[in-house]
PDB file of C-alpha atoms in Angstrom:
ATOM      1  CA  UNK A   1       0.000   0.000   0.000  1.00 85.00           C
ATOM      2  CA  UNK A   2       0.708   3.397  -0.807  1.00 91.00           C
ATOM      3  CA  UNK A   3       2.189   5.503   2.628  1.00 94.00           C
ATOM      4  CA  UNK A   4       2.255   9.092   3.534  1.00 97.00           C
ATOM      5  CA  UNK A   5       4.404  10.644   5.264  1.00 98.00           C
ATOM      6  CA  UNK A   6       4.417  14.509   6.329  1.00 98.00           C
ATOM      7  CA  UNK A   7       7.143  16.840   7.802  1.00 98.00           C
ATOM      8  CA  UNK A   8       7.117  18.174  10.286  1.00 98.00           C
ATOM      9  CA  UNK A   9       5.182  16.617  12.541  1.00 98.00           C
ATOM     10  CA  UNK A  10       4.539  20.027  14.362  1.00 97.00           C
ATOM     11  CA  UNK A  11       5.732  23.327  14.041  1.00 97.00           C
ATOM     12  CA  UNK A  12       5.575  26.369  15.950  1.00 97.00           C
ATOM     13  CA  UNK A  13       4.477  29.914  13.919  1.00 97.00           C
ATOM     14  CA  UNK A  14       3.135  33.699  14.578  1.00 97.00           C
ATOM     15  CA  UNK A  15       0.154  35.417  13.129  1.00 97.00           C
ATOM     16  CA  UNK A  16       1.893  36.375   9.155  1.00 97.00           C
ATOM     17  CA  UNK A  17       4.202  34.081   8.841  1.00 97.00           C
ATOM     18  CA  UNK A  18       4.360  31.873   5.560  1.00 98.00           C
ATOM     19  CA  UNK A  19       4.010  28.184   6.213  1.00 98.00           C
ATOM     20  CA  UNK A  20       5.323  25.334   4.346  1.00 98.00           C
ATOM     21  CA  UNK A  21       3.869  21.517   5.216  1.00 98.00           C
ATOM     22  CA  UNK A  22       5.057  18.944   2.977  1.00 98.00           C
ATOM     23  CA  UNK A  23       3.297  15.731   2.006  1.00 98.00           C
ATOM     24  CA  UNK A  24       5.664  12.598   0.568  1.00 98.00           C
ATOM     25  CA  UNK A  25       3.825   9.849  -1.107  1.00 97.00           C
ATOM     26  CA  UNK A  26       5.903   5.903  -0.960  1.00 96.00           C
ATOM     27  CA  UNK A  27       5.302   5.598  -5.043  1.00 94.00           C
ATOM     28  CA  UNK A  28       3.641   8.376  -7.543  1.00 94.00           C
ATOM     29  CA  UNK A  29       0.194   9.018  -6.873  1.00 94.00           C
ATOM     30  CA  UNK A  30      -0.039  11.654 -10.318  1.00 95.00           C
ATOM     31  CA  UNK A  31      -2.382  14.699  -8.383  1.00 96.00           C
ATOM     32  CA  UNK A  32      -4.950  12.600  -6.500  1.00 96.00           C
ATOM     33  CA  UNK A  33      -3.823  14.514  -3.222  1.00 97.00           C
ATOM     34  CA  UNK A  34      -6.015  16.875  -0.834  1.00 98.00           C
ATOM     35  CA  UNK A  35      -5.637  18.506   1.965  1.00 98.00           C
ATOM     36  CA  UNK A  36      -7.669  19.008   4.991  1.00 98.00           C
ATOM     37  CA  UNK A  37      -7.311  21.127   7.996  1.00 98.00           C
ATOM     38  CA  UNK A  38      -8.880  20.520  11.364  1.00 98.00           C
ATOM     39  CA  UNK A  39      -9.614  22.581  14.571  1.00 97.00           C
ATOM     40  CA  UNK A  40      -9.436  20.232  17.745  1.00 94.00           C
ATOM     41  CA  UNK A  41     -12.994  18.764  18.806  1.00 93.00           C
ATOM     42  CA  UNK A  42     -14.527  19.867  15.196  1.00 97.00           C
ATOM     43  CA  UNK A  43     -14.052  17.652  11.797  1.00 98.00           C
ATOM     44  CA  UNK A  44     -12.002  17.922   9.091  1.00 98.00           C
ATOM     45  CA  UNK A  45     -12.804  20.130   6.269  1.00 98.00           C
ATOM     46  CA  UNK A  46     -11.460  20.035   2.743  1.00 98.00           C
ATOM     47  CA  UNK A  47      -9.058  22.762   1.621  1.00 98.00           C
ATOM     48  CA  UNK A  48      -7.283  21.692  -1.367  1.00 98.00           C
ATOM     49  CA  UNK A  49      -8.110  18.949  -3.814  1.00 98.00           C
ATOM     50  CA  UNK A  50      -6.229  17.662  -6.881  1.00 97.00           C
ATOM     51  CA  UNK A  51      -3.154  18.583  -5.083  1.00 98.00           C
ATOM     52  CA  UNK A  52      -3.836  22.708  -6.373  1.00 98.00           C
ATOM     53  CA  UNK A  53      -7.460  23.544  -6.240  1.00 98.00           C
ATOM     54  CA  UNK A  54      -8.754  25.505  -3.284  1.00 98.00           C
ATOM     55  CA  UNK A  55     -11.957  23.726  -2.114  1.00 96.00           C
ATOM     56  CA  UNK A  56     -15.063  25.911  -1.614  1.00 94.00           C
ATOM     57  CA  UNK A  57     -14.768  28.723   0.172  1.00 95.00           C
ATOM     58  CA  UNK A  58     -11.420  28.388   1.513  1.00 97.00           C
ATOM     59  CA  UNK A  59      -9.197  31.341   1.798  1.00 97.00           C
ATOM     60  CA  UNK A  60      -6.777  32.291  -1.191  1.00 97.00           C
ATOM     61  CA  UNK A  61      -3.803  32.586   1.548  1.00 98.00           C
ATOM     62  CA  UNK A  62      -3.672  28.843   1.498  1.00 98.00           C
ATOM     63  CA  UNK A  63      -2.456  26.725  -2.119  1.00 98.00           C
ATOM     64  CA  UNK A  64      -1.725  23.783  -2.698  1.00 98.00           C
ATOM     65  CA  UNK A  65       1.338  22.253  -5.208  1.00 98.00           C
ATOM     66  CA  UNK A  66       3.190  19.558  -6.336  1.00 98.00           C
ATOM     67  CA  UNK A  67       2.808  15.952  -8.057  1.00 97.00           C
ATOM     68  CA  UNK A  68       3.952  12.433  -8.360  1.00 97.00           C
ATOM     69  CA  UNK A  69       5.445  11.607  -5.073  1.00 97.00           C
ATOM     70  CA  UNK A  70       6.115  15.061  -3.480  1.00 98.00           C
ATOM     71  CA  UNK A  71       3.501  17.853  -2.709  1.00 98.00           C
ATOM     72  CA  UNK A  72       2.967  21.162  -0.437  1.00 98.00           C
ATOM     73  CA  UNK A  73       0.493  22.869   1.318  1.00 98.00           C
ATOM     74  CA  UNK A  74       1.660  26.856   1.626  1.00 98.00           C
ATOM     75  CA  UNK A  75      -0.384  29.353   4.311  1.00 98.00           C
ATOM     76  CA  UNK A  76       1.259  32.313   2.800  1.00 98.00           C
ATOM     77  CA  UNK A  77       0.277  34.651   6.414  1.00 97.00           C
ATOM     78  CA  UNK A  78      -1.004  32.650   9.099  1.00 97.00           C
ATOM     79  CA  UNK A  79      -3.902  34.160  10.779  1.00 97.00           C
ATOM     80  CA  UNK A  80      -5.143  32.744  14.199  1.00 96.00           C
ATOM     81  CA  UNK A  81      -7.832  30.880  12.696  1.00 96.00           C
ATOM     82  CA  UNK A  82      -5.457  28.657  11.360  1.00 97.00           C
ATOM     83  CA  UNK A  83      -3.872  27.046  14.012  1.00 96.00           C
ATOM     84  CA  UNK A  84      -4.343  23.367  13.570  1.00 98.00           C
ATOM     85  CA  UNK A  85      -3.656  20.132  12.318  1.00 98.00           C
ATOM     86  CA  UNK A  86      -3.242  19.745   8.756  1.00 98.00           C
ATOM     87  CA  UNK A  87      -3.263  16.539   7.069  1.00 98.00           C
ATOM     88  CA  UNK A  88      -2.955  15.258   3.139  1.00 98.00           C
ATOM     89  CA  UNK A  89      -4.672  12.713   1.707  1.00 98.00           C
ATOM     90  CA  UNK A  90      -4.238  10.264  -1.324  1.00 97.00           C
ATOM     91  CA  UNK A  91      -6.843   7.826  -3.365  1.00 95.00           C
ATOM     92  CA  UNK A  92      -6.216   5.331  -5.891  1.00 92.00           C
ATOM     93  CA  UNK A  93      -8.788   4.023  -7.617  1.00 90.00           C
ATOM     94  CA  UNK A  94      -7.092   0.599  -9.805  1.00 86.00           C
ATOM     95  CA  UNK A  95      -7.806  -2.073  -8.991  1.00 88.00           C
ATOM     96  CA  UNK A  96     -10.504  -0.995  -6.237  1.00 87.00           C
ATOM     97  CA  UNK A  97     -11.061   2.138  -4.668  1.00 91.00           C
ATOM     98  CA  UNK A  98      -8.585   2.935  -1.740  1.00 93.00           C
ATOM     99  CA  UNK A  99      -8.493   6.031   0.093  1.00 96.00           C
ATOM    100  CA  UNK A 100      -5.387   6.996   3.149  1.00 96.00           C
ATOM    101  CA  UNK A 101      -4.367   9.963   5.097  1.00 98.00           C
ATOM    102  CA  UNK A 102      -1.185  11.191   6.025  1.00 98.00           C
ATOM    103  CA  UNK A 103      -0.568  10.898  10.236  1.00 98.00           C
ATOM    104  CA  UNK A 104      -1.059  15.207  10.480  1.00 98.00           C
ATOM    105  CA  UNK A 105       1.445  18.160  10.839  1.00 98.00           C
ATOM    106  CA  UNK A 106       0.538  20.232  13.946  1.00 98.00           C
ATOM    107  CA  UNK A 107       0.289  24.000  13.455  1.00 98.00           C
ATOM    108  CA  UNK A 108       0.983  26.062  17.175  1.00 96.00           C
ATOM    109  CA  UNK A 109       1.273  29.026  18.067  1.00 90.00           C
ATOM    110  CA  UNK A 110       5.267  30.246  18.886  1.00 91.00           C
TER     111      UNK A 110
ATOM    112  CA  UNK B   1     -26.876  23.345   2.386  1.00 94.00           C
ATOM    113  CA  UNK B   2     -25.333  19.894   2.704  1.00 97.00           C
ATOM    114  CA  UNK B   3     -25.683  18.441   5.886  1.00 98.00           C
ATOM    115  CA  UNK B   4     -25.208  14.999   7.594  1.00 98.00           C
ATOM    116  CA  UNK B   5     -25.723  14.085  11.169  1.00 98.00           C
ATOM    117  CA  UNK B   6     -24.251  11.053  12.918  1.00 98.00           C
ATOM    118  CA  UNK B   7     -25.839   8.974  15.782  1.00 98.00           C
ATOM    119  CA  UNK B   8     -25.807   5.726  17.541  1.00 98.00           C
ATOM    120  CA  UNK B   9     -22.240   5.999  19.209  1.00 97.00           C
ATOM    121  CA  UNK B  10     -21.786   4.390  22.770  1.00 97.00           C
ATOM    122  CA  UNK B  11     -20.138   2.537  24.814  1.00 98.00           C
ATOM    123  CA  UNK B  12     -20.357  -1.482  23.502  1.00 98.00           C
ATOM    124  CA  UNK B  13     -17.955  -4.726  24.978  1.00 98.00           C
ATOM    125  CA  UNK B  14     -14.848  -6.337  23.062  1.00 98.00           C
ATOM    126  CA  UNK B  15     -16.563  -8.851  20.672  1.00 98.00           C
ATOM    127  CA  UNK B  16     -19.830  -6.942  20.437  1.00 98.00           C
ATOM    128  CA  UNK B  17     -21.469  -5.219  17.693  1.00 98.00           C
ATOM    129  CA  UNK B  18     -22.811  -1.768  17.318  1.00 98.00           C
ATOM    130  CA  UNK B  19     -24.596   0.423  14.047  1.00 98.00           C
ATOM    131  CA  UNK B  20     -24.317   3.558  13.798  1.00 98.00           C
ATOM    132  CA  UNK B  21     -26.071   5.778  11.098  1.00 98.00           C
ATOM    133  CA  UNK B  22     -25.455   9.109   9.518  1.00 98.00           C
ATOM    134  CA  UNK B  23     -28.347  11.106   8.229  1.00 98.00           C
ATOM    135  CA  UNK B  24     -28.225  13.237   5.081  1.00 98.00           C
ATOM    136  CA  UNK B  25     -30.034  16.341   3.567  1.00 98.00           C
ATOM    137  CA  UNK B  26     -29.437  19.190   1.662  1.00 97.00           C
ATOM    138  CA  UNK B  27     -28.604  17.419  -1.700  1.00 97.00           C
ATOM    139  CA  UNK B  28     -29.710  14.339  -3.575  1.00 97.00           C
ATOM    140  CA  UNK B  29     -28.150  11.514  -1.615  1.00 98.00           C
ATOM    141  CA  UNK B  30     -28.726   8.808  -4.469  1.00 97.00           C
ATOM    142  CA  UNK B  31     -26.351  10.326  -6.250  1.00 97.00           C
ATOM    143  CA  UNK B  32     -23.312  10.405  -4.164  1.00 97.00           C
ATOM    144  CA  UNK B  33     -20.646   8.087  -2.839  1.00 97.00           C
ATOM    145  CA  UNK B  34     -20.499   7.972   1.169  1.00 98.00           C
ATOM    146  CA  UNK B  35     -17.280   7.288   3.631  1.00 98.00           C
ATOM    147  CA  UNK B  36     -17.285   6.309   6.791  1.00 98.00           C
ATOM    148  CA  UNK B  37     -13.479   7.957   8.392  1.00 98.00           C
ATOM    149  CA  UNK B  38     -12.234   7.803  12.037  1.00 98.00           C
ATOM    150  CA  UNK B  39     -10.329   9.152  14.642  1.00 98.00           C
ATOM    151  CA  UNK B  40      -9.089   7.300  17.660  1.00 98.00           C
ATOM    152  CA  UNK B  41      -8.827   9.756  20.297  1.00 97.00           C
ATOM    153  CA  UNK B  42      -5.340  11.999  20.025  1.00 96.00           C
ATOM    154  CA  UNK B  43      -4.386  10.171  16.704  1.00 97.00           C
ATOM    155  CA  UNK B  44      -4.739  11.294  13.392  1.00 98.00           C
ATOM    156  CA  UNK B  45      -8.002   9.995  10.295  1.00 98.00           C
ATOM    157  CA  UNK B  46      -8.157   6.734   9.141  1.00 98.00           C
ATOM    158  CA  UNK B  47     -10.363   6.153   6.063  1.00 98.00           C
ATOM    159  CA  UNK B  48     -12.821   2.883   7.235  1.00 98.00           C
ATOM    160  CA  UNK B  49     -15.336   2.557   4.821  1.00 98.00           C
ATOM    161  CA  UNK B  50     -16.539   3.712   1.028  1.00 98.00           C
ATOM    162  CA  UNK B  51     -20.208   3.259  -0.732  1.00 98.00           C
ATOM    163  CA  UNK B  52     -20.970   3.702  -3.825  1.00 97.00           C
ATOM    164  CA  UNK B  53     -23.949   5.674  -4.685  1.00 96.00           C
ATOM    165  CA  UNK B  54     -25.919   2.970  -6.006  1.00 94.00           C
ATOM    166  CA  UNK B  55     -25.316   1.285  -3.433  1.00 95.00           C
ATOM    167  CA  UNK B  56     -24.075  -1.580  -5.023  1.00 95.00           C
ATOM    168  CA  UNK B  57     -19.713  -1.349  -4.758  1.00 95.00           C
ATOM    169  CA  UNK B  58     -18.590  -1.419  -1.244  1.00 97.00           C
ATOM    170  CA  UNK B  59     -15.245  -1.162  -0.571  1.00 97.00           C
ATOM    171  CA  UNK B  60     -13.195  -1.292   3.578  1.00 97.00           C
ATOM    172  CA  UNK B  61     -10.071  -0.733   5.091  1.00 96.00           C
ATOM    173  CA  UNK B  62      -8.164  -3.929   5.719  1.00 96.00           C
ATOM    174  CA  UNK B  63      -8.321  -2.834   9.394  1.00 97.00           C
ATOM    175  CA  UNK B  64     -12.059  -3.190   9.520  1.00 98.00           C
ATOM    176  CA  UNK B  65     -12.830  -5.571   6.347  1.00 97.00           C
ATOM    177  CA  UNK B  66     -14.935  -8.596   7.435  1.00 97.00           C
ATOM    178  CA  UNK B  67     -16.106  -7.185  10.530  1.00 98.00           C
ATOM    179  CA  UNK B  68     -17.529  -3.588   9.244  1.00 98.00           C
ATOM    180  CA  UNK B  69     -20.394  -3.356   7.131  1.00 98.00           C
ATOM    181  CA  UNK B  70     -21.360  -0.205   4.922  1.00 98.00           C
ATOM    182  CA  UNK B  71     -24.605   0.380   3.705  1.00 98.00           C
ATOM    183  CA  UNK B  72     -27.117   2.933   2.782  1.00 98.00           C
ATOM    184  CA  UNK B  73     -30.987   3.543   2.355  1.00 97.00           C
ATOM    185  CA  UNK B  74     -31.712   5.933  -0.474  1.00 96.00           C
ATOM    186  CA  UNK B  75     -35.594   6.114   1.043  1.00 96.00           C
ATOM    187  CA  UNK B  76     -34.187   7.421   4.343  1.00 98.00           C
ATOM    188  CA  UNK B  77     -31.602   9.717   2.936  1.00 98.00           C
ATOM    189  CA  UNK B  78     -29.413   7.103   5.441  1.00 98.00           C
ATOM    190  CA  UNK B  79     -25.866   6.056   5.595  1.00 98.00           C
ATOM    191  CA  UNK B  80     -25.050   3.042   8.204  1.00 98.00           C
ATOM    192  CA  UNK B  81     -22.326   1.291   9.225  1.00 98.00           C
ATOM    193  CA  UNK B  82     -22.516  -2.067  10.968  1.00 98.00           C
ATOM    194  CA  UNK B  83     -19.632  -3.241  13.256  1.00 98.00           C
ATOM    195  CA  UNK B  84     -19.040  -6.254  14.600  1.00 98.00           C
ATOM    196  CA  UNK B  85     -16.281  -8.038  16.370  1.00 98.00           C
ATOM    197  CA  UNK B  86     -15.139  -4.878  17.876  1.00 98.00           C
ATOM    198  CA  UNK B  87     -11.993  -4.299  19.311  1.00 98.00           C
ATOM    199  CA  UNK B  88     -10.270  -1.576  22.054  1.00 98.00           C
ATOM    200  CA  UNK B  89      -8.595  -0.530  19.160  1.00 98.00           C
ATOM    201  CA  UNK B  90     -11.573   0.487  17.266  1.00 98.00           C
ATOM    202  CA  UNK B  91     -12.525   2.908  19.823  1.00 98.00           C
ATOM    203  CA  UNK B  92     -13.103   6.276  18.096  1.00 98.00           C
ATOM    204  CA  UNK B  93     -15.147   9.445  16.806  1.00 98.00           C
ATOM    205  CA  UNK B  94     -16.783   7.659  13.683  1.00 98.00           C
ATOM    206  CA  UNK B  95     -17.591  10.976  10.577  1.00 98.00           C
ATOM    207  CA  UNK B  96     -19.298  10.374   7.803  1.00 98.00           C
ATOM    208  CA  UNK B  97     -18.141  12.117   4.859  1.00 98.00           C
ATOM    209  CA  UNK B  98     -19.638  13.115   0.836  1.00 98.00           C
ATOM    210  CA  UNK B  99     -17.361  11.833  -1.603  1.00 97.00           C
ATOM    211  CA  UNK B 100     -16.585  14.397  -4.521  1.00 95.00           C
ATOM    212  CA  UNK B 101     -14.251  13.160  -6.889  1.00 94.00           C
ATOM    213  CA  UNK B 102     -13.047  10.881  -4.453  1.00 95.00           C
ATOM    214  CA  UNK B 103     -12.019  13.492  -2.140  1.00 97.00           C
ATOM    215  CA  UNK B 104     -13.848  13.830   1.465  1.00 97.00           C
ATOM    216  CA  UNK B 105     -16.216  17.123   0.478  1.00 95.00           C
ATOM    217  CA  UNK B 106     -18.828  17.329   3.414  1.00 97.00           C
ATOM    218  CA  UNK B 107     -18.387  16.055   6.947  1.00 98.00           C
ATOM    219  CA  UNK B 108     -20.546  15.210  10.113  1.00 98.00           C
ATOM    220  CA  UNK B 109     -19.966  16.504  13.332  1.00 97.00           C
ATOM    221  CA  UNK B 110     -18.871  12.481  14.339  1.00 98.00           C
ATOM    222  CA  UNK B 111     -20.401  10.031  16.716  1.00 98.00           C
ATOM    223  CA  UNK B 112     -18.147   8.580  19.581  1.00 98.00           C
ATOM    224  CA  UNK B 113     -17.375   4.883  20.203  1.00 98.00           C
ATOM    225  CA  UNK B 114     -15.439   3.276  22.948  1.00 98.00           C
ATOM    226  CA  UNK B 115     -15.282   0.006  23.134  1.00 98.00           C
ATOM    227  CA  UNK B 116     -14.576  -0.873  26.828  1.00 97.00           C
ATOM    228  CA  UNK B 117     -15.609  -3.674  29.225  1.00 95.00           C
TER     229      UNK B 117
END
């Protein structure tokens, strides 16, 4: 099976500063990556999809990038609604549909 | 606007079985794959469970497969998930999610289970 892996695991940031998470996929997944970002005690919600497309209503400060095996998720000036836990996620659909997360990259405050 | 409620979390035994359902509205539910996703407490999603929206193409997690059951009721606007054989380890906050393009568009607010003698 295909594995994620993201870096950092955490990170520490002020309001405005640009944020890079990265997302690393075990073999190439093309651009079947999203990203989700979640406030503790509240679900997940969909920010970018197709590894570049901002999902509805989602800021323009965040974008998404990459393909293949290697991708990023940019917050180009953190505001304090985004202090959270951001994780990436893959599908594959041959031969069966299979869907996996990546295990999160905490976003704190410094 | 799209929205789906989950319900039917407790508290169940090791070995025992539990369903819990996730009601939909806001936008034609035959028409749409559903996921089931989880979150053990403090640890990050796991992906459990994917319908079809006919209903018809089920497809698990190897972590669940041949104890969890997905299915849905068009009539009822319903998405359930039967479990079975649970374990400590399957002790979570259960969402239900609207597939879009195979991405996880919509979300419940989650229903908690604990499996715990």
């Amino acid at each position: 099976a295909i594995q994620l892996t993201q870096s950092p695991s955490s990170l520490s940031a002020s309001v405005g500063d640009r944020v890079t998470i990265s997302c690393r996929a075990s073999q190439g997944i093309s651009s079947s990556l999203a990203w989700y970002q979640q406030i503790p005690g509240r679900a997940p919600k969909l920010l970018i999809y197709a590894a570049s497309y901002l999902g509805d209503g989602v800021p323009s400060r965040f974008s998404g990038s990459g393909s293949g095996t290697d991708f990023t998720l940019t917050i180009s000036s953190l505001q304090p609604e985004d202090f959270a836990t951001y994780y990436c996620q893959y599908f594959i659909i041959d031969p069966y549909p299979l869907f996996a997360f990546g295990p999160g990259t905490k976003v704190d405050v410094k | 606007q799209v929205q789906l409620v989950e319900s039917g979390g407790g508290v169940v035994q090791p070995g025992g079985s539990l369903r819990v359902s996730c009601a939909a509205s806001g936008f034609t539910f035959s028409s749409y794959g559903m996921h089931w996703v989880r979150q053990a407490p403090g640890k990050g999603l796991e992906w459990v469970a994917f319908i079809r929206y006919d209903g018809i193409n089920k497809y698990y997690a190897d972590s669940v497969k041949g104890r969890f059951t997905i299915s849905r009721d068009s009539s009822k606007n319903t998405l359930y998930l039967q479990m079975s054989s649970l374990r400590r380890e399957d002790t979570a906050v259960y969402y239900c999610a609207k597939d879009r393009w195979n991405y996880f568009r919509d979300w419940g607010q989650g229903t908690l289970v604990t499996v715990s003698s």
